[in-house]
Amino acid sequence: MAVNIHFCLGARNCAPLPIISATVDRVRRSTGKRCSCKLRSVLVKSSAPSRSAVGGSGEKFAEQDGSLHGIASWNQQEIQERDFTNTPYVPVYVMLPLGIINMECKLVDPRELINQLRILKSINVDGVMVDCWWGIVEARGPRQYNWGGYKRLFQIVRALNLKLQVVMSFHECGGNVGDDVYIPLPQWVIEIGTKNPDIFFTDKEERRNQECLTWGIDKERVLSGRTGVEVYFDYMRSFRVEFEEFFRDGVITEIEIGLGPCGELRYPSYPAKHDWKYPGIGEFQCYDKYLMKSFEKTTEARVNQYWGKQLEGVGSYNSKPHETKFFCDGGAYDSYYGRFFLKWYSQVLIDHGDQVLALANLAFAGTPVAAKLSGIHWWYKTASHAAELTAGFYNSANRDGYAPIALMLKKHKTTLNFTCVELRTLDQYEEFPEALADPEGLVWQVLNAAWDVGVHVASENALPCYDRQGFNKILQNAKPYGDPDKRHLSAFTYLRLSPDLMVEHNLMEFERFVKQMHGKILLCYELIRENLYEDL
């Protein structure tokens, strides 16, 4: 007689593991036979270490021969995990590698990509996200677009019945965390910048940053007769025309609009190329002549001989708030002039998003549009929130800097895509206690700022994540427990498709996570017993 024993992790009425273990031991003693069983979803064939093998407990409990060694000692905390069965369905996408399309706009290694996409499809991933790089597509010259490699990629994705999130990437790739390829801005733009370096963001030492164009030229005809926003609109309109069939077929489900460095709506305040290191506060990036002209115009109505000049006491990229006169507790950031400057600085960010998203909705009418905000969580526990201020988020202790952004996104019916949802404040404290970081507090503030005004919220992880602890944190943010309004993320995008994700135990953890995001029943153990006595 065959006896099937099922054990569901997190179900309220399930017996604890020690009881099952004791039952199996009793069967052994009564039969005198070694039980043959398989523990599905926990076999680890790779020798690579991973917390995900045991949900962070540090013990490997599944053996290749299928024995039950270690089950009774499995971390009891995992038994008490929250049950996400029948919770709202949150689609899961996976970011494709940054260099999936080369500089000639050709698809790199399509055979390997197809194999990996088939695996993702087999674990019910909804789709993939891909960057459409401005520096690749419009590299030949103004309005000379080459979409060849992307068309081939989209055809593969459609053939495998996956969906697409597409990013309009108007920024440079290379030099930031996770960047493994270098994709500069179009060469014709770089050449313009050689003659007119003020088209790039500039710090107080007049160092230029070529990651993206300054928002000061959004309305300046300095790009071969076009303004910044006109260049973005022409690019988006070309994409829409080129890939109309994929919009019509519903393959493309969302367009994310790049609004700054790393595709995020922020100033490039902490560039690694200028030797910034975590957890430095960064520097203001408004010293190109176009933004300075904007600031001086704003201050014309103010009668103050000091206004319009460079801020003092703001430190450098790697300063700490208490080391500066501007960002320290009671510092100049909260003075009359400090508040005036920060309001202008943050409003430039909002105005840029407002202008570009208005054109994006025109180009992609009928298709959801998204914008990404970065999770700048370091120095969140200080009064000034210095790192957020230099990035353009006027979110000091006595001001909500994300509510105005949420209202701007609502105006354009744009989804807010937020990062760092996998990070835990305790982990940050243990690794960098001096940073006074609070990613959990930041995530909660931003998500609620958007939800409170009816803006859809999506998210992605900031750093590679393979362990159950990180996935559980994402799930908690995706589907807040006990929320009377039953709010939840509209989608989650995993960073990123890689050989590490394809390692078996990592993939199994990810499959488990996808099921929970989809609200599916999670069968953690299916113990199959054969050749047992009929009376058992």
PDB file of N, CA, C and O in Angstrom, residues 144-184:
ATOM      1  N   GLN A 144      18.647  58.743 -36.430  1.00  0.00           N
ATOM      2  CA  GLN A 144      19.013  57.525 -37.168  1.00  0.00           C
ATOM      3  C   GLN A 144      18.928  56.351 -36.188  1.00  0.00           C
ATOM      4  O   GLN A 144      19.840  56.101 -35.413  1.00  0.00           O
ATOM      5  N   TYR A 145      17.795  55.645 -36.232  1.00  0.00           N
ATOM      6  CA  TYR A 145      17.508  54.611 -35.240  1.00  0.00           C
ATOM      7  C   TYR A 145      17.737  53.219 -35.826  1.00  0.00           C
ATOM      8  O   TYR A 145      17.340  52.936 -36.952  1.00  0.00           O
ATOM      9  N   ASN A 146      18.334  52.365 -35.012  1.00  0.00           N
ATOM     10  CA  ASN A 146      18.551  50.962 -35.391  1.00  0.00           C
ATOM     11  C   ASN A 146      17.978  50.076 -34.286  1.00  0.00           C
ATOM     12  O   ASN A 146      18.555  49.959 -33.207  1.00  0.00           O
ATOM     13  N   TRP A 147      16.838  49.432 -34.564  1.00  0.00           N
ATOM     14  CA  TRP A 147      16.148  48.595 -33.576  1.00  0.00           C
ATOM     15  C   TRP A 147      16.343  47.097 -33.859  1.00  0.00           C
ATOM     16  O   TRP A 147      15.655  46.269 -33.253  1.00  0.00           O
ATOM     17  N   GLY A 148      17.256  46.733 -34.766  1.00  0.00           N
ATOM     18  CA  GLY A 148      17.360  45.361 -35.255  1.00  0.00           C
ATOM     19  C   GLY A 148      17.438  44.285 -34.196  1.00  0.00           C
ATOM     20  O   GLY A 148      16.652  43.329 -34.191  1.00  0.00           O
ATOM     21  N   GLY A 149      18.395  44.380 -33.276  1.00  0.00           N
ATOM     22  CA  GLY A 149      18.559  43.355 -32.249  1.00  0.00           C
ATOM     23  C   GLY A 149      17.363  43.250 -31.329  1.00  0.00           C
ATOM     24  O   GLY A 149      17.001  42.159 -30.871  1.00  0.00           O
ATOM     25  N   TYR A 150      16.733  44.371 -31.051  1.00  0.00           N
ATOM     26  CA  TYR A 150      15.562  44.354 -30.174  1.00  0.00           C
ATOM     27  C   TYR A 150      14.382  43.651 -30.830  1.00  0.00           C
ATOM     28  O   TYR A 150      13.604  42.955 -30.164  1.00  0.00           O
ATOM     29  N   LYS A 151      14.246  43.820 -32.147  1.00  0.00           N
ATOM     30  CA  LYS A 151      13.137  43.143 -32.835  1.00  0.00           C
ATOM     31  C   LYS A 151      13.305  41.631 -32.742  1.00  0.00           C
ATOM     32  O   LYS A 151      12.338  40.900 -32.491  1.00  0.00           O
ATOM     33  N   ARG A 152      14.524  41.155 -32.938  1.00  0.00           N
ATOM     34  CA  ARG A 152      14.799  39.716 -32.812  1.00  0.00           C
ATOM     35  C   ARG A 152      14.511  39.228 -31.388  1.00  0.00           C
ATOM     36  O   ARG A 152      13.898  38.175 -31.193  1.00  0.00           O
ATOM     37  N   LEU A 153      14.921  39.994 -30.409  1.00  0.00           N
ATOM     38  CA  LEU A 153      14.675  39.637 -29.011  1.00  0.00           C
ATOM     39  C   LEU A 153      13.186  39.579 -28.720  1.00  0.00           C
ATOM     40  O   LEU A 153      12.696  38.620 -28.103  1.00  0.00           O
ATOM     41  N   PHE A 154      12.438  40.560 -29.161  1.00  0.00           N
ATOM     42  CA  PHE A 154      11.008  40.604 -28.879  1.00  0.00           C
ATOM     43  C   PHE A 154      10.275  39.437 -29.549  1.00  0.00           C
ATOM     44  O   PHE A 154       9.311  38.899 -29.004  1.00  0.00           O
ATOM     45  N   GLN A 155      10.740  39.041 -30.723  1.00  0.00           N
ATOM     46  CA  GLN A 155      10.139  37.896 -31.395  1.00  0.00           C
ATOM     47  C   GLN A 155      10.327  36.617 -30.581  1.00  0.00           C
ATOM     48  O   GLN A 155       9.420  35.781 -30.489  1.00  0.00           O
ATOM     49  N   ILE A 156      11.507  36.453 -29.993  1.00  0.00           N
ATOM     50  CA  ILE A 156      11.781  35.279 -29.160  1.00  0.00           C
ATOM     51  C   ILE A 156      10.881  35.284 -27.932  1.00  0.00           C
ATOM     52  O   ILE A 156      10.281  34.263 -27.557  1.00  0.00           O
ATOM     53  N   VAL A 157      10.787  36.434 -27.286  1.00  0.00           N
ATOM     54  CA  VAL A 157       9.947  36.547 -26.086  1.00  0.00           C
ATOM     55  C   VAL A 157       8.495  36.228 -26.411  1.00  0.00           C
ATOM     56  O   VAL A 157       7.817  35.497 -25.675  1.00  0.00           O
ATOM     57  N   ARG A 158       8.012  36.739 -27.521  1.00  0.00           N
ATOM     58  CA  ARG A 158       6.625  36.472 -27.916  1.00  0.00           C
ATOM     59  C   ARG A 158       6.408  34.995 -28.227  1.00  0.00           C
ATOM     60  O   ARG A 158       5.380  34.419 -27.847  1.00  0.00           O
ATOM     61  N   ALA A 159       7.370  34.362 -28.906  1.00  0.00           N
ATOM     62  CA  ALA A 159       7.234  32.948 -29.265  1.00  0.00           C
ATOM     63  C   ALA A 159       7.152  32.059 -28.029  1.00  0.00           C
ATOM     64  O   ALA A 159       6.528  30.998 -28.061  1.00  0.00           O
ATOM     65  N   LEU A 160       7.775  32.492 -26.937  1.00  0.00           N
ATOM     66  CA  LEU A 160       7.750  31.712 -25.702  1.00  0.00           C
ATOM     67  C   LEU A 160       6.576  32.092 -24.804  1.00  0.00           C
ATOM     68  O   LEU A 160       6.485  31.643 -23.659  1.00  0.00           O
ATOM     69  N   ASN A 161       5.708  32.958 -25.319  1.00  0.00           N
ATOM     70  CA  ASN A 161       4.495  33.363 -24.601  1.00  0.00           C
ATOM     71  C   ASN A 161       4.823  34.068 -23.282  1.00  0.00           C
ATOM     72  O   ASN A 161       4.163  33.877 -22.271  1.00  0.00           O
ATOM     73  N   LEU A 162       5.860  34.893 -23.322  1.00  0.00           N
ATOM     74  CA  LEU A 162       6.211  35.740 -22.186  1.00  0.00           C
ATOM     75  C   LEU A 162       5.827  37.179 -22.505  1.00  0.00           C
ATOM     76  O   LEU A 162       5.629  37.551 -23.655  1.00  0.00           O
ATOM     77  N   LYS A 163       5.731  38.001 -21.461  1.00  0.00           N
ATOM     78  CA  LYS A 163       5.412  39.415 -21.625  1.00  0.00           C
ATOM     79  C   LYS A 163       6.689  40.253 -21.512  1.00  0.00           C
ATOM     80  O   LYS A 163       7.730  39.787 -21.062  1.00  0.00           O
ATOM     81  N   LEU A 164       6.562  41.542 -21.892  1.00  0.00           N
ATOM     82  CA  LEU A 164       7.717  42.437 -21.923  1.00  0.00           C
ATOM     83  C   LEU A 164       7.454  43.737 -21.172  1.00  0.00           C
ATOM     84  O   LEU A 164       6.429  44.387 -21.379  1.00  0.00           O
ATOM     85  N   GLN A 165       8.382  44.082 -20.299  1.00  0.00           N
ATOM     86  CA  GLN A 165       8.502  45.442 -19.791  1.00  0.00           C
ATOM     87  C   GLN A 165       9.720  46.045 -20.489  1.00  0.00           C
ATOM     88  O   GLN A 165      10.784  45.435 -20.499  1.00  0.00           O
ATOM     89  N   VAL A 166       9.559  47.212 -21.073  1.00  0.00           N
ATOM     90  CA  VAL A 166      10.642  47.824 -21.842  1.00  0.00           C
ATOM     91  C   VAL A 166      11.031  49.148 -21.208  1.00  0.00           C
ATOM     92  O   VAL A 166      10.168  49.965 -20.874  1.00  0.00           O
ATOM     93  N   VAL A 167      12.332  49.358 -21.042  1.00  0.00           N
ATOM     94  CA  VAL A 167      12.851  50.588 -20.437  1.00  0.00           C
ATOM     95  C   VAL A 167      13.447  51.485 -21.523  1.00  0.00           C
ATOM     96  O   VAL A 167      14.298  51.043 -22.294  1.00  0.00           O
ATOM     97  N   MET A 168      12.973  52.718 -21.579  1.00  0.00           N
ATOM     98  CA  MET A 168      13.594  53.723 -22.439  1.00  0.00           C
ATOM     99  C   MET A 168      14.812  54.259 -21.691  1.00  0.00           C
ATOM    100  O   MET A 168      14.700  55.131 -20.827  1.00  0.00           O
ATOM    101  N   SER A 169      15.992  53.724 -22.000  1.00  0.00           N
ATOM    102  CA  SER A 169      17.198  53.996 -21.206  1.00  0.00           C
ATOM    103  C   SER A 169      18.009  55.122 -21.835  1.00  0.00           C
ATOM    104  O   SER A 169      18.831  54.901 -22.723  1.00  0.00           O
ATOM    105  N   PHE A 170      17.773  56.334 -21.331  1.00  0.00           N
ATOM    106  CA  PHE A 170      18.451  57.525 -21.842  1.00  0.00           C
ATOM    107  C   PHE A 170      19.704  57.847 -21.033  1.00  0.00           C
ATOM    108  O   PHE A 170      20.114  59.010 -20.967  1.00  0.00           O
ATOM    109  N   HIS A 171      20.309  56.837 -20.430  1.00  0.00           N
ATOM    110  CA  HIS A 171      21.473  57.063 -19.582  1.00  0.00           C
ATOM    111  C   HIS A 171      22.626  56.158 -20.001  1.00  0.00           C
ATOM    112  O   HIS A 171      22.448  55.212 -20.773  1.00  0.00           O
ATOM    113  N   GLU A 172      23.775  56.447 -19.481  1.00  0.00           N
ATOM    114  CA  GLU A 172      24.966  55.638 -19.711  1.00  0.00           C
ATOM    115  C   GLU A 172      24.938  54.403 -18.830  1.00  0.00           C
ATOM    116  O   GLU A 172      24.452  54.451 -17.701  1.00  0.00           O
ATOM    117  N   CYS A 173      25.436  53.299 -19.336  1.00  0.00           N
ATOM    118  CA  CYS A 173      25.598  52.085 -18.533  1.00  0.00           C
ATOM    119  C   CYS A 173      27.086  51.859 -18.300  1.00  0.00           C
ATOM    120  O   CYS A 173      27.874  51.849 -19.242  1.00  0.00           O
ATOM    121  N   GLY A 174      27.461  51.662 -17.036  1.00  0.00           N
ATOM    122  CA  GLY A 174      28.862  51.427 -16.722  1.00  0.00           C
ATOM    123  C   GLY A 174      29.311  52.299 -15.570  1.00  0.00           C
ATOM    124  O   GLY A 174      29.022  53.490 -15.525  1.00  0.00           O
ATOM    125  N   GLY A 175      30.014  51.676 -14.610  1.00  0.00           N
ATOM    126  CA  GLY A 175      30.561  52.455 -13.506  1.00  0.00           C
ATOM    127  C   GLY A 175      29.738  52.438 -12.246  1.00  0.00           C
ATOM    128  O   GLY A 175      30.195  52.886 -11.193  1.00  0.00           O
ATOM    129  N   ASN A 176      28.499  51.917 -12.301  1.00  0.00           N
ATOM    130  CA  ASN A 176      27.673  51.833 -11.107  1.00  0.00           C
ATOM    131  C   ASN A 176      27.554  50.389 -10.634  1.00  0.00           C
ATOM    132  O   ASN A 176      27.971  49.457 -11.325  1.00  0.00           O
ATOM    133  N   VAL A 177      26.995  50.191  -9.455  1.00  0.00           N
ATOM    134  CA  VAL A 177      26.857  48.865  -8.874  1.00  0.00           C
ATOM    135  C   VAL A 177      26.078  47.959  -9.814  1.00  0.00           C
ATOM    136  O   VAL A 177      24.981  48.307 -10.267  1.00  0.00           O
ATOM    137  N   GLY A 178      26.645  46.795 -10.142  1.00  0.00           N
ATOM    138  CA  GLY A 178      25.959  45.825 -10.991  1.00  0.00           C
ATOM    139  C   GLY A 178      26.205  45.999 -12.472  1.00  0.00           C
ATOM    140  O   GLY A 178      25.809  45.148 -13.264  1.00  0.00           O
ATOM    141  N   ASP A 179      26.847  47.099 -12.879  1.00  0.00           N
ATOM    142  CA  ASP A 179      27.107  47.318 -14.298  1.00  0.00           C
ATOM    143  C   ASP A 179      28.275  46.447 -14.755  1.00  0.00           C
ATOM    144  O   ASP A 179      29.388  46.569 -14.238  1.00  0.00           O
ATOM    145  N   ASP A 180      28.023  45.570 -15.731  1.00  0.00           N
ATOM    146  CA  ASP A 180      29.081  44.690 -16.230  1.00  0.00           C
ATOM    147  C   ASP A 180      29.398  44.942 -17.698  1.00  0.00           C
ATOM    148  O   ASP A 180      30.153  44.196 -18.315  1.00  0.00           O
ATOM    149  N   VAL A 181      28.809  45.978 -18.275  1.00  0.00           N
ATOM    150  CA  VAL A 181      29.118  46.392 -19.644  1.00  0.00           C
ATOM    151  C   VAL A 181      29.211  47.912 -19.663  1.00  0.00           C
ATOM    152  O   VAL A 181      28.783  48.593 -18.716  1.00  0.00           O
ATOM    153  N   TYR A 182      29.754  48.443 -20.743  1.00  0.00           N
ATOM    154  CA  TYR A 182      29.838  49.894 -20.887  1.00  0.00           C
ATOM    155  C   TYR A 182      29.086  50.318 -22.144  1.00  0.00           C
ATOM    156  O   TYR A 182      29.416  49.894 -23.254  1.00  0.00           O
ATOM    157  N   ILE A 183      28.049  51.121 -21.952  1.00  0.00           N
ATOM    158  CA  ILE A 183      27.263  51.652 -23.059  1.00  0.00           C
ATOM    159  C   ILE A 183      27.156  53.159 -22.860  1.00  0.00           C
ATOM    160  O   ILE A 183      26.386  53.629 -22.008  1.00  0.00           O
ATOM    161  N   PRO A 184      27.930  53.941 -23.579  1.00  0.00           N
ATOM    162  CA  PRO A 184      27.894  55.400 -23.399  1.00  0.00           C
ATOM    163  C   PRO A 184      26.673  56.026 -24.062  1.00  0.00           C
ATOM    164  O   PRO A 184      25.907  55.351 -24.751  1.00  0.00           O
TER     165      PRO A 184
END
